[in-house]
mmCIF file with all atom_site columns, C-alpha atoms in Angstrom:
data_model
loop_
_atom_site.group_PDB
_atom_site.id
_atom_site.type_symbol
_atom_site.label_atom_id
_atom_site.label_alt_id
_atom_site.label_comp_id
_atom_site.label_asym_id
_atom_site.label_entity_id
_atom_site.label_seq_id
_atom_site.pdbx_PDB_ins_code
_atom_site.Cartn_x
_atom_site.Cartn_y
_atom_site.Cartn_z
_atom_site.occupancy
_atom_site.B_iso_or_equiv
_atom_site.pdbx_formal_charge
_atom_site.auth_seq_id
_atom_site.auth_comp_id
_atom_site.auth_asym_id
_atom_site.auth_atom_id
_atom_site.pdbx_PDB_model_num
ATOM 1   C CA . UNK A 1 1   ? 33.987  80.439  99.717  1.00 49.00 ? 1   UNK A CA 1
ATOM 2   C CA . UNK A 1 2   ? 33.770  76.540  99.608  1.00 51.00 ? 2   UNK A CA 1
ATOM 3   C CA . UNK A 1 3   ? 32.450  74.043  101.138 1.00 52.00 ? 3   UNK A CA 1
ATOM 4   C CA . UNK A 1 4   ? 33.097  70.231  101.966 1.00 51.00 ? 4   UNK A CA 1
ATOM 5   C CA . UNK A 1 5   ? 30.575  67.578  100.018 1.00 52.00 ? 5   UNK A CA 1
ATOM 6   C CA . UNK A 1 6   ? 27.938  67.619  102.759 1.00 55.00 ? 6   UNK A CA 1
ATOM 7   C CA . UNK A 1 7   ? 27.702  71.458  102.345 1.00 54.00 ? 7   UNK A CA 1
ATOM 8   C CA . UNK A 1 8   ? 29.378  72.094  105.960 1.00 56.00 ? 8   UNK A CA 1
ATOM 9   C CA . UNK A 1 9   ? 31.990  74.655  106.727 1.00 56.00 ? 9   UNK A CA 1
ATOM 10  C CA . UNK A 1 10  ? 35.118  75.156  104.832 1.00 58.00 ? 10  UNK A CA 1
ATOM 11  C CA . UNK A 1 11  ? 38.289  73.100  106.050 1.00 59.00 ? 11  UNK A CA 1
ATOM 12  C CA . UNK A 1 12  ? 40.565  74.598  107.874 1.00 59.00 ? 12  UNK A CA 1
ATOM 13  C CA . UNK A 1 13  ? 43.703  76.210  106.598 1.00 60.00 ? 13  UNK A CA 1
ATOM 14  C CA . UNK A 1 14  ? 46.797  77.599  107.685 1.00 62.00 ? 14  UNK A CA 1
ATOM 15  C CA . UNK A 1 15  ? 48.195  75.490  110.624 1.00 63.00 ? 15  UNK A CA 1
ATOM 16  C CA . UNK A 1 16  ? 44.906  74.543  111.418 1.00 67.00 ? 16  UNK A CA 1
ATOM 17  C CA . UNK A 1 17  ? 45.078  72.005  108.389 1.00 70.00 ? 17  UNK A CA 1
ATOM 18  C CA . UNK A 1 18  ? 48.986  70.522  109.406 1.00 75.00 ? 18  UNK A CA 1
ATOM 19  C CA . UNK A 1 19  ? 48.944  67.221  111.329 1.00 82.00 ? 19  UNK A CA 1
ATOM 20  C CA . UNK A 1 20  ? 50.110  67.848  115.247 1.00 82.00 ? 20  UNK A CA 1
ATOM 21  C CA . UNK A 1 21  ? 53.277  66.524  114.023 1.00 83.00 ? 21  UNK A CA 1
ATOM 22  C CA . UNK A 1 22  ? 53.740  69.205  111.749 1.00 84.00 ? 22  UNK A CA 1
ATOM 23  C CA . UNK A 1 23  ? 52.383  72.028  114.127 1.00 85.00 ? 23  UNK A CA 1
ATOM 24  C CA . UNK A 1 24  ? 54.980  71.367  116.638 1.00 89.00 ? 24  UNK A CA 1
ATOM 25  C CA . UNK A 1 25  ? 57.639  71.157  114.476 1.00 89.00 ? 25  UNK A CA 1
ATOM 26  C CA . UNK A 1 26  ? 55.942  74.869  113.458 1.00 88.00 ? 26  UNK A CA 1
ATOM 27  C CA . UNK A 1 27  ? 55.672  75.687  116.974 1.00 89.00 ? 27  UNK A CA 1
ATOM 28  C CA . UNK A 1 28  ? 59.599  74.860  117.604 1.00 93.00 ? 28  UNK A CA 1
ATOM 29  C CA . UNK A 1 29  ? 60.749  76.383  114.539 1.00 93.00 ? 29  UNK A CA 1
ATOM 30  C CA . UNK A 1 30  ? 59.073  80.075  115.368 1.00 93.00 ? 30  UNK A CA 1
ATOM 31  C CA . UNK A 1 31  ? 60.615  79.359  118.925 1.00 94.00 ? 31  UNK A CA 1
ATOM 32  C CA . UNK A 1 32  ? 63.776  79.049  117.757 1.00 94.00 ? 32  UNK A CA 1
ATOM 33  C CA . UNK A 1 33  ? 63.557  81.705  115.464 1.00 95.00 ? 33  UNK A CA 1
ATOM 34  C CA . UNK A 1 34  ? 62.173  83.926  118.581 1.00 95.00 ? 34  UNK A CA 1
ATOM 35  C CA . UNK A 1 35  ? 64.907  83.240  121.140 1.00 95.00 ? 35  UNK A CA 1
ATOM 36  C CA . UNK A 1 36  ? 67.837  83.762  118.158 1.00 93.00 ? 36  UNK A CA 1
ATOM 37  C CA . UNK A 1 37  ? 66.499  87.245  117.614 1.00 94.00 ? 37  UNK A CA 1
ATOM 38  C CA . UNK A 1 38  ? 66.143  88.448  121.427 1.00 94.00 ? 38  UNK A CA 1
ATOM 39  C CA . UNK A 1 39  ? 69.600  86.819  121.536 1.00 91.00 ? 39  UNK A CA 1
ATOM 40  C CA . UNK A 1 40  ? 70.937  88.589  118.990 1.00 91.00 ? 40  UNK A CA 1
ATOM 41  C CA . UNK A 1 41  ? 69.013  92.123  119.807 1.00 91.00 ? 41  UNK A CA 1
ATOM 42  C CA . UNK A 1 42  ? 69.962  91.591  123.503 1.00 90.00 ? 42  UNK A CA 1
ATOM 43  C CA . UNK A 1 43  ? 73.806  91.130  122.243 1.00 88.00 ? 43  UNK A CA 1
ATOM 44  C CA . UNK A 1 44  ? 74.232  93.991  119.645 1.00 86.00 ? 44  UNK A CA 1
ATOM 45  C CA . UNK A 1 45  ? 72.102  95.892  122.686 1.00 87.00 ? 45  UNK A CA 1
ATOM 46  C CA . UNK A 1 46  ? 75.205  95.589  125.394 1.00 86.00 ? 46  UNK A CA 1
ATOM 47  C CA . UNK A 1 47  ? 77.383  96.291  123.364 1.00 84.00 ? 47  UNK A CA 1
ATOM 48  C CA . UNK A 1 48  ? 76.412  99.594  122.057 1.00 81.00 ? 48  UNK A CA 1
ATOM 49  C CA . UNK A 1 49  ? 75.730  100.541 125.823 1.00 82.00 ? 49  UNK A CA 1
ATOM 50  C CA . UNK A 1 50  ? 77.437  102.463 128.054 1.00 79.00 ? 50  UNK A CA 1
ATOM 51  C CA . UNK A 1 51  ? 79.638  99.916  130.754 1.00 77.00 ? 51  UNK A CA 1
ATOM 52  C CA . UNK A 1 52  ? 77.342  97.910  132.798 1.00 79.00 ? 52  UNK A CA 1
ATOM 53  C CA . UNK A 1 53  ? 77.143  95.694  135.476 1.00 83.00 ? 53  UNK A CA 1
ATOM 54  C CA . UNK A 1 54  ? 76.688  92.573  132.754 1.00 82.00 ? 54  UNK A CA 1
ATOM 55  C CA . UNK A 1 55  ? 78.973  93.998  130.156 1.00 80.00 ? 55  UNK A CA 1
ATOM 56  C CA . UNK A 1 56  ? 81.551  94.180  132.987 1.00 83.00 ? 56  UNK A CA 1
ATOM 57  C CA . UNK A 1 57  ? 80.787  90.090  134.171 1.00 84.00 ? 57  UNK A CA 1
ATOM 58  C CA . UNK A 1 58  ? 80.208  88.582  130.257 1.00 84.00 ? 58  UNK A CA 1
ATOM 59  C CA . UNK A 1 59  ? 81.964  91.293  128.119 1.00 84.00 ? 59  UNK A CA 1
ATOM 60  C CA . UNK A 1 60  ? 83.703  88.482  126.479 1.00 85.00 ? 60  UNK A CA 1
ATOM 61  C CA . UNK A 1 61  ? 81.055  86.832  126.122 1.00 86.00 ? 61  UNK A CA 1
ATOM 62  C CA . UNK A 1 62  ? 79.609  90.087  123.962 1.00 86.00 ? 62  UNK A CA 1
ATOM 63  C CA . UNK A 1 63  ? 81.885  90.902  122.030 1.00 83.00 ? 63  UNK A CA 1
ATOM 64  C CA . UNK A 1 64  ? 82.727  87.264  121.399 1.00 83.00 ? 64  UNK A CA 1
ATOM 65  C CA . UNK A 1 65  ? 79.506  87.523  119.465 1.00 84.00 ? 65  UNK A CA 1
ATOM 66  C CA . UNK A 1 66  ? 79.336  90.466  117.917 1.00 81.00 ? 66  UNK A CA 1
ATOM 67  C CA . UNK A 1 67  ? 82.702  90.646  116.432 1.00 78.00 ? 67  UNK A CA 1
ATOM 68  C CA . UNK A 1 68  ? 83.453  90.706  113.644 1.00 69.00 ? 68  UNK A CA 1
ATOM 69  C CA . UNK A 1 69  ? 80.436  90.148  111.801 1.00 71.00 ? 69  UNK A CA 1
ATOM 70  C CA . UNK A 1 70  ? 77.741  92.643  113.660 1.00 73.00 ? 70  UNK A CA 1
ATOM 71  C CA . UNK A 1 71  ? 80.292  95.085  114.596 1.00 70.00 ? 71  UNK A CA 1
ATOM 72  C CA . UNK A 1 72  ? 78.609  98.415  115.884 1.00 68.00 ? 72  UNK A CA 1
ATOM 73  C CA . UNK A 1 73  ? 80.735  101.702 115.290 1.00 65.00 ? 73  UNK A CA 1
ATOM 74  C CA . UNK A 1 74  ? 79.325  103.796 117.476 1.00 63.00 ? 74  UNK A CA 1
ATOM 75  C CA . UNK A 1 75  ? 77.478  103.942 121.050 1.00 60.00 ? 75  UNK A CA 1
ATOM 76  C CA . UNK A 1 76  ? 73.946  104.983 123.186 1.00 59.00 ? 76  UNK A CA 1
ATOM 77  C CA . UNK A 1 77  ? 73.650  107.788 125.285 1.00 59.00 ? 77  UNK A CA 1
ATOM 78  C CA . UNK A 1 78  ? 75.754  111.201 123.016 1.00 54.00 ? 78  UNK A CA 1
ATOM 79  C CA . UNK A 1 79  ? 78.982  109.465 121.715 1.00 56.00 ? 79  UNK A CA 1
ATOM 80  C CA . UNK A 1 80  ? 81.384  112.199 121.460 1.00 57.00 ? 80  UNK A CA 1
ATOM 81  C CA . UNK A 1 81  ? 82.622  112.895 118.236 1.00 63.00 ? 81  UNK A CA 1
ATOM 82  C CA . UNK A 1 82  ? 85.551  112.702 115.726 1.00 67.00 ? 82  UNK A CA 1
ATOM 83  C CA . UNK A 1 83  ? 87.622  115.965 116.997 1.00 80.00 ? 83  UNK A CA 1
ATOM 84  C CA . UNK A 1 84  ? 90.505  114.672 114.308 1.00 86.00 ? 84  UNK A CA 1
ATOM 85  C CA . UNK A 1 85  ? 91.283  114.201 110.946 1.00 91.00 ? 85  UNK A CA 1
ATOM 86  C CA . UNK A 1 86  ? 92.761  110.828 111.001 1.00 92.00 ? 86  UNK A CA 1
ATOM 87  C CA . UNK A 1 87  ? 94.709  109.947 107.161 1.00 95.00 ? 87  UNK A CA 1
ATOM 88  C CA . UNK A 1 88  ? 96.247  106.583 106.261 1.00 97.00 ? 88  UNK A CA 1
ATOM 89  C CA . UNK A 1 89  ? 99.354  106.852 104.349 1.00 97.00 ? 89  UNK A CA 1
ATOM 90  C CA . UNK A 1 90  ? 101.395 103.770 102.927 1.00 97.00 ? 90  UNK A CA 1
ATOM 91  C CA . UNK A 1 91  ? 104.887 103.976 101.368 1.00 97.00 ? 91  UNK A CA 1
ATOM 92  C CA . UNK A 1 92  ? 106.642 100.456 99.744  1.00 97.00 ? 92  UNK A CA 1
ATOM 93  C CA . UNK A 1 93  ? 110.560 99.340  99.534  1.00 97.00 ? 93  UNK A CA 1
ATOM 94  C CA . UNK A 1 94  ? 110.774 97.862  95.775  1.00 96.00 ? 94  UNK A CA 1
ATOM 95  C CA . UNK A 1 95  ? 113.553 96.375  93.630  1.00 95.00 ? 95  UNK A CA 1
ATOM 96  C CA . UNK A 1 96  ? 114.457 98.551  91.294  1.00 94.00 ? 96  UNK A CA 1
ATOM 97  C CA . UNK A 1 97  ? 114.775 97.888  87.060  1.00 92.00 ? 97  UNK A CA 1
ATOM 98  C CA . UNK A 1 98  ? 118.261 97.850  87.797  1.00 91.00 ? 98  UNK A CA 1
ATOM 99  C CA . UNK A 1 99  ? 118.516 95.310  90.909  1.00 91.00 ? 99  UNK A CA 1
ATOM 100 C CA . UNK A 1 100 ? 118.846 97.360  93.784  1.00 94.00 ? 100 UNK A CA 1
ATOM 101 C CA . UNK A 1 101 ? 116.317 98.690  96.082  1.00 96.00 ? 101 UNK A CA 1
ATOM 102 C CA . UNK A 1 102 ? 114.686 102.071 96.478  1.00 97.00 ? 102 UNK A CA 1
ATOM 103 C CA . UNK A 1 103 ? 111.971 103.478 99.126  1.00 97.00 ? 103 UNK A CA 1
ATOM 104 C CA . UNK A 1 104 ? 109.035 105.063 97.280  1.00 97.00 ? 104 UNK A CA 1
ATOM 105 C CA . UNK A 1 105 ? 107.753 108.233 98.901  1.00 96.00 ? 105 UNK A CA 1
ATOM 106 C CA . UNK A 1 106 ? 104.894 108.457 100.562 1.00 97.00 ? 106 UNK A CA 1
ATOM 107 C CA . UNK A 1 107 ? 100.808 107.897 99.407  1.00 97.00 ? 107 UNK A CA 1
ATOM 108 C CA . UNK A 1 108 ? 97.792  109.211 100.973 1.00 97.00 ? 108 UNK A CA 1
ATOM 109 C CA . UNK A 1 109 ? 94.955  106.332 101.008 1.00 96.00 ? 109 UNK A CA 1
ATOM 110 C CA . UNK A 1 110 ? 92.957  108.075 102.878 1.00 96.00 ? 110 UNK A CA 1
ATOM 111 C CA . UNK A 1 111 ? 92.675  110.889 99.902  1.00 95.00 ? 111 UNK A CA 1
ATOM 112 C CA . UNK A 1 112 ? 91.897  108.331 97.696  1.00 94.00 ? 112 UNK A CA 1
ATOM 113 C CA . UNK A 1 113 ? 88.609  107.698 99.512  1.00 94.00 ? 113 UNK A CA 1
ATOM 114 C CA . UNK A 1 114 ? 87.555  110.935 99.335  1.00 93.00 ? 114 UNK A CA 1
ATOM 115 C CA . UNK A 1 115 ? 88.345  111.859 96.166  1.00 93.00 ? 115 UNK A CA 1
ATOM 116 C CA . UNK A 1 116 ? 86.551  108.551 94.886  1.00 92.00 ? 116 UNK A CA 1
ATOM 117 C CA . UNK A 1 117 ? 84.004  110.105 97.947  1.00 93.00 ? 117 UNK A CA 1
ATOM 118 C CA . UNK A 1 118 ? 83.806  113.583 96.489  1.00 92.00 ? 118 UNK A CA 1
ATOM 119 C CA . UNK A 1 119 ? 80.943  114.544 94.892  1.00 91.00 ? 119 UNK A CA 1
ATOM 120 C CA . UNK A 1 120 ? 79.983  110.571 94.588  1.00 90.00 ? 120 UNK A CA 1
ATOM 121 C CA . UNK A 1 121 ? 75.545  110.712 95.303  1.00 89.00 ? 121 UNK A CA 1
ATOM 122 C CA . UNK A 1 122 ? 76.689  106.543 96.099  1.00 89.00 ? 122 UNK A CA 1
ATOM 123 C CA . UNK A 1 123 ? 79.817  105.628 97.647  1.00 88.00 ? 123 UNK A CA 1
ATOM 124 C CA . UNK A 1 124 ? 80.611  102.262 97.954  1.00 87.00 ? 124 UNK A CA 1
ATOM 125 C CA . UNK A 1 125 ? 81.270  101.343 101.341 1.00 84.00 ? 125 UNK A CA 1
ATOM 126 C CA . UNK A 1 126 ? 84.850  100.158 100.585 1.00 84.00 ? 126 UNK A CA 1
ATOM 127 C CA . UNK A 1 127 ? 85.544  103.645 99.888  1.00 87.00 ? 127 UNK A CA 1
ATOM 128 C CA . UNK A 1 128 ? 83.731  104.747 103.000 1.00 88.00 ? 128 UNK A CA 1
ATOM 129 C CA . UNK A 1 129 ? 84.710  102.444 105.809 1.00 89.00 ? 129 UNK A CA 1
ATOM 130 C CA . UNK A 1 130 ? 87.541  99.635  104.451 1.00 93.00 ? 130 UNK A CA 1
ATOM 131 C CA . UNK A 1 131 ? 90.811  101.394 105.428 1.00 94.00 ? 131 UNK A CA 1
ATOM 132 C CA . UNK A 1 132 ? 89.339  103.661 108.088 1.00 92.00 ? 132 UNK A CA 1
ATOM 133 C CA . UNK A 1 133 ? 87.469  100.154 109.986 1.00 92.00 ? 133 UNK A CA 1
ATOM 134 C CA . UNK A 1 134 ? 90.909  98.529  109.275 1.00 94.00 ? 134 UNK A CA 1
ATOM 135 C CA . UNK A 1 135 ? 93.291  101.788 110.997 1.00 95.00 ? 135 UNK A CA 1
ATOM 136 C CA . UNK A 1 136 ? 90.575  101.650 113.916 1.00 92.00 ? 136 UNK A CA 1
ATOM 137 C CA . UNK A 1 137 ? 90.861  97.846  113.766 1.00 93.00 ? 137 UNK A CA 1
ATOM 138 C CA . UNK A 1 138 ? 95.080  97.817  114.066 1.00 95.00 ? 138 UNK A CA 1
ATOM 139 C CA . UNK A 1 139 ? 94.585  100.821 116.766 1.00 93.00 ? 139 UNK A CA 1
ATOM 140 C CA . UNK A 1 140 ? 92.236  98.788  119.083 1.00 91.00 ? 140 UNK A CA 1
ATOM 141 C CA . UNK A 1 141 ? 94.208  95.930  119.347 1.00 93.00 ? 141 UNK A CA 1
ATOM 142 C CA . UNK A 1 142 ? 98.093  97.522  119.347 1.00 94.00 ? 142 UNK A CA 1
ATOM 143 C CA . UNK A 1 143 ? 99.821  99.481  121.935 1.00 93.00 ? 143 UNK A CA 1
ATOM 144 C CA . UNK A 1 144 ? 101.570 103.014 121.909 1.00 91.00 ? 144 UNK A CA 1
ATOM 145 C CA . UNK A 1 145 ? 104.500 100.741 120.826 1.00 93.00 ? 145 UNK A CA 1
ATOM 146 C CA . UNK A 1 146 ? 102.671 98.951  117.942 1.00 94.00 ? 146 UNK A CA 1
ATOM 147 C CA . UNK A 1 147 ? 103.060 95.931  119.775 1.00 94.00 ? 147 UNK A CA 1
ATOM 148 C CA . UNK A 1 148 ? 99.750  93.205  119.800 1.00 93.00 ? 148 UNK A CA 1
ATOM 149 C CA . UNK A 1 149 ? 97.984  93.303  122.888 1.00 90.00 ? 149 UNK A CA 1
ATOM 150 C CA . UNK A 1 150 ? 95.610  90.291  122.281 1.00 83.00 ? 150 UNK A CA 1
ATOM 151 C CA . UNK A 1 151 ? 94.987  87.491  119.330 1.00 82.00 ? 151 UNK A CA 1
ATOM 152 C CA . UNK A 1 152 ? 93.269  90.388  116.926 1.00 88.00 ? 152 UNK A CA 1
ATOM 153 C CA . UNK A 1 153 ? 96.542  91.907  116.236 1.00 91.00 ? 153 UNK A CA 1
ATOM 154 C CA . UNK A 1 154 ? 98.232  89.846  114.008 1.00 92.00 ? 154 UNK A CA 1
ATOM 155 C CA . UNK A 1 155 ? 95.186  89.542  111.891 1.00 92.00 ? 155 UNK A CA 1
ATOM 156 C CA . UNK A 1 156 ? 94.668  93.700  111.777 1.00 94.00 ? 156 UNK A CA 1
ATOM 157 C CA . UNK A 1 157 ? 98.049  93.626  110.988 1.00 95.00 ? 157 UNK A CA 1
ATOM 158 C CA . UNK A 1 158 ? 97.404  90.938  107.658 1.00 94.00 ? 158 UNK A CA 1
ATOM 159 C CA . UNK A 1 159 ? 94.406  93.523  107.084 1.00 94.00 ? 159 UNK A CA 1
ATOM 160 C CA . UNK A 1 160 ? 95.472  96.064  106.577 1.00 95.00 ? 160 UNK A CA 1
ATOM 161 C CA . UNK A 1 161 ? 98.991  94.978  105.270 1.00 96.00 ? 161 UNK A CA 1
ATOM 162 C CA . UNK A 1 162 ? 96.701  93.791  101.934 1.00 95.00 ? 162 UNK A CA 1
ATOM 163 C CA . UNK A 1 163 ? 95.062  96.836  101.749 1.00 95.00 ? 163 UNK A CA 1
ATOM 164 C CA . UNK A 1 164 ? 98.302  98.789  101.388 1.00 96.00 ? 164 UNK A CA 1
ATOM 165 C CA . UNK A 1 165 ? 99.298  96.180  98.917  1.00 95.00 ? 165 UNK A CA 1
ATOM 166 C CA . UNK A 1 166 ? 95.861  96.052  96.768  1.00 93.00 ? 166 UNK A CA 1
ATOM 167 C CA . UNK A 1 167 ? 95.767  99.554  96.622  1.00 94.00 ? 167 UNK A CA 1
ATOM 168 C CA . UNK A 1 168 ? 100.184 100.228 95.452  1.00 94.00 ? 168 UNK A CA 1
ATOM 169 C CA . UNK A 1 169 ? 99.819  97.026  93.279  1.00 92.00 ? 169 UNK A CA 1
ATOM 170 C CA . UNK A 1 170 ? 102.589 94.532  92.923  1.00 92.00 ? 170 UNK A CA 1
ATOM 171 C CA . UNK A 1 171 ? 104.768 97.348  91.237  1.00 92.00 ? 171 UNK A CA 1
ATOM 172 C CA . UNK A 1 172 ? 104.939 100.598 92.169  1.00 93.00 ? 172 UNK A CA 1
ATOM 173 C CA . UNK A 1 173 ? 106.861 103.569 91.187  1.00 93.00 ? 173 UNK A CA 1
ATOM 174 C CA . UNK A 1 174 ? 108.713 101.428 88.338  1.00 92.00 ? 174 UNK A CA 1
ATOM 175 C CA . UNK A 1 175 ? 109.906 98.891  91.243  1.00 94.00 ? 175 UNK A CA 1
ATOM 176 C CA . UNK A 1 176 ? 108.919 95.334  92.400  1.00 94.00 ? 176 UNK A CA 1
ATOM 177 C CA . UNK A 1 177 ? 106.968 95.764  95.558  1.00 95.00 ? 177 UNK A CA 1
ATOM 178 C CA . UNK A 1 178 ? 109.219 94.126  98.272  1.00 96.00 ? 178 UNK A CA 1
ATOM 179 C CA . UNK A 1 179 ? 107.840 95.903  101.460 1.00 97.00 ? 179 UNK A CA 1
ATOM 180 C CA . UNK A 1 180 ? 105.651 98.190  102.876 1.00 97.00 ? 180 UNK A CA 1
ATOM 181 C CA . UNK A 1 181 ? 105.237 100.332 105.616 1.00 98.00 ? 181 UNK A CA 1
ATOM 182 C CA . UNK A 1 182 ? 101.674 102.740 106.832 1.00 98.00 ? 182 UNK A CA 1
ATOM 183 C CA . UNK A 1 183 ? 101.598 105.918 109.027 1.00 97.00 ? 183 UNK A CA 1
ATOM 184 C CA . UNK A 1 184 ? 98.586  108.044 109.947 1.00 96.00 ? 184 UNK A CA 1
ATOM 185 C CA . UNK A 1 185 ? 98.941  111.823 109.888 1.00 95.00 ? 185 UNK A CA 1
ATOM 186 C CA . UNK A 1 186 ? 96.356  113.332 112.889 1.00 93.00 ? 186 UNK A CA 1
ATOM 187 C CA . UNK A 1 187 ? 95.704  116.343 112.788 1.00 93.00 ? 187 UNK A CA 1
ATOM 188 C CA . UNK A 1 188 ? 93.149  117.869 115.166 1.00 91.00 ? 188 UNK A CA 1
ATOM 189 C CA . UNK A 1 189 ? 90.512  119.890 114.334 1.00 89.00 ? 189 UNK A CA 1
ATOM 190 C CA . UNK A 1 190 ? 90.539  123.560 115.435 1.00 87.00 ? 190 UNK A CA 1
ATOM 191 C CA . UNK A 1 191 ? 88.347  124.917 117.747 1.00 83.00 ? 191 UNK A CA 1
ATOM 192 C CA . UNK A 1 192 ? 85.717  127.769 116.123 1.00 83.00 ? 192 UNK A CA 1
ATOM 193 C CA . UNK A 1 193 ? 86.118  131.321 116.346 1.00 84.00 ? 193 UNK A CA 1
ATOM 194 C CA . UNK A 1 194 ? 83.504  131.628 119.004 1.00 83.00 ? 194 UNK A CA 1
ATOM 195 C CA . UNK A 1 195 ? 85.301  128.874 121.043 1.00 79.00 ? 195 UNK A CA 1
ATOM 196 C CA . UNK A 1 196 ? 87.746  129.958 123.627 1.00 81.00 ? 196 UNK A CA 1
ATOM 197 C CA . UNK A 1 197 ? 89.721  126.370 123.585 1.00 81.00 ? 197 UNK A CA 1
ATOM 198 C CA . UNK A 1 198 ? 92.947  125.925 122.769 1.00 84.00 ? 198 UNK A CA 1
ATOM 199 C CA . UNK A 1 199 ? 94.025  123.273 120.204 1.00 85.00 ? 199 UNK A CA 1
ATOM 200 C CA . UNK A 1 200 ? 96.862  122.615 118.631 1.00 88.00 ? 200 UNK A CA 1
ATOM 201 C CA . UNK A 1 201 ? 96.327  121.838 115.640 1.00 89.00 ? 201 UNK A CA 1
ATOM 202 C CA . UNK A 1 202 ? 99.962  120.332 114.280 1.00 93.00 ? 202 UNK A CA 1
ATOM 203 C CA . UNK A 1 203 ? 99.988  117.001 112.284 1.00 94.00 ? 203 UNK A CA 1
ATOM 204 C CA . UNK A 1 204 ? 101.705 114.052 114.406 1.00 93.00 ? 204 UNK A CA 1
ATOM 205 C CA . UNK A 1 205 ? 102.419 110.973 113.240 1.00 94.00 ? 205 UNK A CA 1
ATOM 206 C CA . UNK A 1 206 ? 102.490 107.516 114.083 1.00 95.00 ? 206 UNK A CA 1
ATOM 207 C CA . UNK A 1 207 ? 104.366 105.190 111.835 1.00 97.00 ? 207 UNK A CA 1
ATOM 208 C CA . UNK A 1 208 ? 104.355 101.626 111.910 1.00 97.00 ? 208 UNK A CA 1
ATOM 209 C CA . UNK A 1 209 ? 107.200 99.108  110.902 1.00 96.00 ? 209 UNK A CA 1
ATOM 210 C CA . UNK A 1 210 ? 108.394 97.663  107.244 1.00 97.00 ? 210 UNK A CA 1
ATOM 211 C CA . UNK A 1 211 ? 106.169 94.078  106.526 1.00 97.00 ? 211 UNK A CA 1
ATOM 212 C CA . UNK A 1 212 ? 107.271 91.898  104.221 1.00 96.00 ? 212 UNK A CA 1
ATOM 213 C CA . UNK A 1 213 ? 104.916 91.558  101.554 1.00 95.00 ? 213 UNK A CA 1
ATOM 214 C CA . UNK A 1 214 ? 104.594 87.588  100.492 1.00 91.00 ? 214 UNK A CA 1
ATOM 215 C CA . UNK A 1 215 ? 102.533 85.924  97.526  1.00 88.00 ? 215 UNK A CA 1
ATOM 216 C CA . UNK A 1 216 ? 99.248  85.743  100.318 1.00 89.00 ? 216 UNK A CA 1
ATOM 217 C CA . UNK A 1 217 ? 98.852  89.015  100.161 1.00 91.00 ? 217 UNK A CA 1
ATOM 218 C CA . UNK A 1 218 ? 97.838  89.601  96.464  1.00 86.00 ? 218 UNK A CA 1
ATOM 219 C CA . UNK A 1 219 ? 94.518  89.007  94.972  1.00 80.00 ? 219 UNK A CA 1
ATOM 220 C CA . UNK A 1 220 ? 93.557  85.373  93.623  1.00 71.00 ? 220 UNK A CA 1
ATOM 221 C CA . UNK A 1 221 ? 94.837  85.863  90.272  1.00 55.00 ? 221 UNK A CA 1
ATOM 222 C CA . UNK A 1 222 ? 96.758  89.295  90.556  1.00 59.00 ? 222 UNK A CA 1
ATOM 223 C CA . UNK A 1 223 ? 100.494 88.781  89.533  1.00 59.00 ? 223 UNK A CA 1
ATOM 224 C CA . UNK A 1 224 ? 102.953 88.633  92.432  1.00 55.00 ? 224 UNK A CA 1
ATOM 225 C CA . UNK A 1 225 ? 106.515 88.795  93.340  1.00 52.00 ? 225 UNK A CA 1
#
């Protein structure tokens, strides 16, 4: 342990060694970090918590803070598990080499992700969640007639369209992609054998409108129509 030249106690260390203005700056910075952390925890908690007086009065403030960076796809207090298998499929209208147009068959994008995840010990976040969350985003911002019910509706359409274009590519089935269309195939999960619950397991489709593909829908540097 070092001592000063007079043989006294060692010089103070840590924040005590700072000048008074420096200590004030450090204290203010720590207080700001603590307030920011408390605000973040409170906003995320209110987002995942059941509906209450605070969220009813200030729900717009909570959503504005949480979306899209801090979105949580779960709720507190025994959330209901999904009871449906939802597959997202896409097809394209293409310009054929002869100059005409044709419509391709449906490509199961969810099945592609499933194949990439199956037997993969470390599947990517994109393979697990990109398409699923994009469809949830679209469904939550559109009504039953596929009309946007808020400002985020058009953004969700653009996001979903670009995922489909990226998966199908600029050319598909030997032709140039002009438009894309998506649909969901929803199949209820059958109840276990011991259950008396009766569920119709017939697959139901939700078909979206055709969307015109533009150059902005392709990644930077990709060949564009």
